[in-house]
DNA sequence: CGCTGACATCACCATAGTCTGATACTTTAC
DNA sequence: GTAAAGTATCAGACTATGGTGATGTCAGCG
């Protein structure tokens, strides 16, 4: 399907902890250890969520020695925002017709 | 929390069937029976998802005789889109600083 | 009235997804 | 070399949630 990427991004962003990680990364590039510290979650847990975010194309990694820095990929967020905005606009521009029943 | 509403909207939109319902409603005002027909899901299932969408403020209802018409509330979608767009912009406007490890 | 159809609600089940502990891998410090 | 720290991966337990059938409510129609 065409929108599978955006749907995936939506699904991934729906988790509260991932959502928090994304917000933290929108201000700074951080490595796993910082995220563990900020969120209070276990390292394993953070790492799992980072993988989900990575596979959805929402973040990218930059290994640096034994640390791994994570940063947001704005494009994915931007595409998602645009799609939602389109839906909102479609629903607002006109008085939508009601389909008749039966 | 301040953003609970948006988080809720995200979570609710993450489900594929709800997502499909939202897209259908962006083109027409439909009642439950149309949505059942269009999605192929059971009436109970559609009704449950419509409740989730309603509680998240994404749709509103207009009872009309024994039918209930549903329509999108563009504002909720717009707010969500704006928030995601803000995150994307924050991540893109500058080369984000890396917090030091140790 | 009772009957039918549209929709909502409830309780239950099955599944997906999250969290966790154990463990492996890699890099740096000693 | 060994030890320690940061990160990734894996299997299992637990939880949340979507799907379902049974049932209830309400409006229109005979």
mmCIF file of C-alpha atoms in Angstrom, chain A residues 3 6-7 9-14 19 22-23 25-31 33-34 37-38 62 64 67 69 71-75 77-78 80-85 87-92 94-102, chain B residues 3 6-8 10-14 19 22-23 25-31 33-34 37-38 62 64 67 69 71-75 77-78 80-85 87-92 94-102:
data_model
loop_
_atom_site.group_PDB
_atom_site.id
_atom_site.type_symbol
_atom_site.label_atom_id
_atom_site.label_comp_id
_atom_site.label_asym_id
_atom_site.label_seq_id
_atom_site.Cartn_x
_atom_site.Cartn_y
_atom_site.Cartn_z
ATOM 1 C CA UNK A 3 0.809 4.894 2.809
ATOM 2 C CA UNK A 6 3.267 6.861 7.201
ATOM 3 C CA UNK A 7 1.032 4.342 8.915
ATOM 4 C CA UNK A 9 5.363 6.080 11.590
ATOM 5 C CA UNK A 10 2.007 6.739 13.215
ATOM 6 C CA UNK A 11 1.970 3.389 14.924
ATOM 7 C CA UNK A 12 5.503 3.845 16.194
ATOM 8 C CA UNK A 13 4.842 7.354 17.454
ATOM 9 C CA UNK A 14 1.764 6.209 19.343
ATOM 10 C CA UNK A 19 6.950 9.797 21.858
ATOM 11 C CA UNK A 22 11.287 11.807 19.929
ATOM 12 C CA UNK A 23 10.660 14.999 21.866
ATOM 13 C CA UNK A 25 15.723 14.185 20.360
ATOM 14 C CA UNK A 26 14.070 17.222 18.839
ATOM 15 C CA UNK A 27 16.172 19.391 21.144
ATOM 16 C CA UNK A 28 19.467 17.540 21.338
ATOM 17 C CA UNK A 29 21.332 14.678 19.809
ATOM 18 C CA UNK A 30 21.548 12.110 22.554
ATOM 19 C CA UNK A 31 22.973 8.677 23.061
ATOM 20 C CA UNK A 33 22.726 6.526 28.110
ATOM 21 C CA UNK A 34 21.224 10.018 28.166
ATOM 22 C CA UNK A 37 18.726 8.843 32.333
ATOM 23 C CA UNK A 38 16.029 11.205 31.072
ATOM 24 C CA UNK A 62 25.848 7.932 14.403
ATOM 25 C CA UNK A 64 30.910 7.354 17.911
ATOM 26 C CA UNK A 67 28.554 5.604 22.220
ATOM 27 C CA UNK A 69 24.235 9.134 19.040
ATOM 28 C CA UNK A 71 19.023 12.178 16.004
ATOM 29 C CA UNK A 72 15.643 12.794 14.474
ATOM 30 C CA UNK A 73 14.969 12.558 10.766
ATOM 31 C CA UNK A 74 12.684 15.542 10.246
ATOM 32 C CA UNK A 75 11.459 14.370 6.835
ATOM 33 C CA UNK A 77 7.747 13.706 10.749
ATOM 34 C CA UNK A 78 7.127 16.325 8.109
ATOM 35 C CA UNK A 80 3.231 12.598 8.512
ATOM 36 C CA UNK A 81 2.276 16.136 9.506
ATOM 37 C CA UNK A 82 1.491 16.975 5.897
ATOM 38 C CA UNK A 83 -0.741 13.980 5.483
ATOM 39 C CA UNK A 84 -2.732 14.758 8.612
ATOM 40 C CA UNK A 85 -2.983 18.365 7.541
ATOM 41 C CA UNK A 87 -7.044 15.190 5.880
ATOM 42 C CA UNK A 88 -8.002 18.129 8.061
ATOM 43 C CA UNK A 89 -8.175 20.441 5.076
ATOM 44 C CA UNK A 90 -10.304 17.999 3.086
ATOM 45 C CA UNK A 91 -12.742 17.778 5.958
ATOM 46 C CA UNK A 92 -12.915 21.505 6.445
ATOM 47 C CA UNK A 94 -16.577 22.437 2.303
ATOM 48 C CA UNK A 95 -19.678 21.175 3.974
ATOM 49 C CA UNK A 96 -19.192 17.507 3.310
ATOM 50 C CA UNK A 97 -22.073 15.709 1.609
ATOM 51 C CA UNK A 98 -24.016 13.181 3.587
ATOM 52 C CA UNK A 99 -24.418 9.885 1.876
ATOM 53 C CA UNK A 100 -28.028 8.727 1.998
ATOM 54 C CA UNK A 101 -28.875 5.612 3.937
ATOM 55 C CA UNK A 102 -30.416 2.509 2.348
ATOM 56 C CA UNK B 3 -0.162 17.024 25.576
ATOM 57 C CA UNK B 6 -2.602 14.938 21.184
ATOM 58 C CA UNK B 7 -1.000 11.776 22.454
ATOM 59 C CA UNK B 8 -4.407 10.258 22.675
ATOM 60 C CA UNK B 10 -1.975 9.753 17.944
ATOM 61 C CA UNK B 11 -2.677 6.503 19.697
ATOM 62 C CA UNK B 12 -6.190 6.374 18.324
ATOM 63 C CA UNK B 13 -5.092 7.152 14.781
ATOM 64 C CA UNK B 14 -2.486 4.413 14.882
ATOM 65 C CA UNK B 19 -7.252 5.304 10.109
ATOM 66 C CA UNK B 22 -10.943 8.799 9.232
ATOM 67 C CA UNK B 23 -10.023 8.856 5.565
ATOM 68 C CA UNK B 25 -14.950 10.602 6.724
ATOM 69 C CA UNK B 26 -12.632 13.173 5.211
ATOM 70 C CA UNK B 27 -14.589 12.865 1.967
ATOM 71 C CA UNK B 28 -18.175 12.320 3.135
ATOM 72 C CA UNK B 29 -20.299 12.379 6.224
ATOM 73 C CA UNK B 30 -21.248 8.772 6.763
ATOM 74 C CA UNK B 31 -23.287 6.780 9.210
ATOM 75 C CA UNK B 33 -24.002 1.432 8.148
ATOM 76 C CA UNK B 34 -21.931 3.002 5.360
ATOM 77 C CA UNK B 37 -20.191 -1.517 4.144
ATOM 78 C CA UNK B 38 -17.023 0.286 3.101
ATOM 79 C CA UNK B 62 -25.205 13.939 14.526
ATOM 80 C CA UNK B 64 -30.646 11.742 12.648
ATOM 81 C CA UNK B 67 -29.171 6.829 11.850
ATOM 82 C CA UNK B 69 -23.976 10.520 11.005
ATOM 83 C CA UNK B 71 -18.020 13.673 10.574
ATOM 84 C CA UNK B 72 -14.423 14.609 11.189
ATOM 85 C CA UNK B 73 -13.398 17.375 13.531
ATOM 86 C CA UNK B 74 -10.624 19.017 11.549
ATOM 87 C CA UNK B 75 -9.266 20.912 14.549
ATOM 88 C CA UNK B 77 -6.173 16.663 13.185
ATOM 89 C CA UNK B 78 -4.834 20.132 12.598
ATOM 90 C CA UNK B 80 -1.749 17.035 15.756
ATOM 91 C CA UNK B 81 -0.266 17.972 12.400
ATOM 92 C CA UNK B 82 1.007 21.248 13.825
ATOM 93 C CA UNK B 83 2.670 19.528 16.732
ATOM 94 C CA UNK B 84 4.456 17.030 14.516
ATOM 95 C CA UNK B 85 5.464 19.818 12.217
ATOM 96 C CA UNK B 87 8.971 18.714 16.186
ATOM 97 C CA UNK B 88 10.267 18.361 12.644
ATOM 98 C CA UNK B 89 11.140 22.031 12.452
ATOM 99 C CA UNK B 90 12.915 21.986 15.799
ATOM 100 C CA UNK B 91 15.005 19.070 14.643
ATOM 101 C CA UNK B 92 15.852 20.672 11.330
ATOM 102 C CA UNK B 94 19.884 23.960 13.368
ATOM 103 C CA UNK B 95 22.578 21.379 13.790
ATOM 104 C CA UNK B 96 21.443 20.040 17.121
ATOM 105 C CA UNK B 97 24.051 19.973 19.875
ATOM 106 C CA UNK B 98 25.337 16.647 21.077
ATOM 107 C CA UNK B 99 25.241 16.213 24.773
ATOM 108 C CA UNK B 100 28.554 14.905 26.081
ATOM 109 C CA UNK B 101 28.736 11.420 27.541
ATOM 110 C CA UNK B 102 30.490 10.344 30.706
#
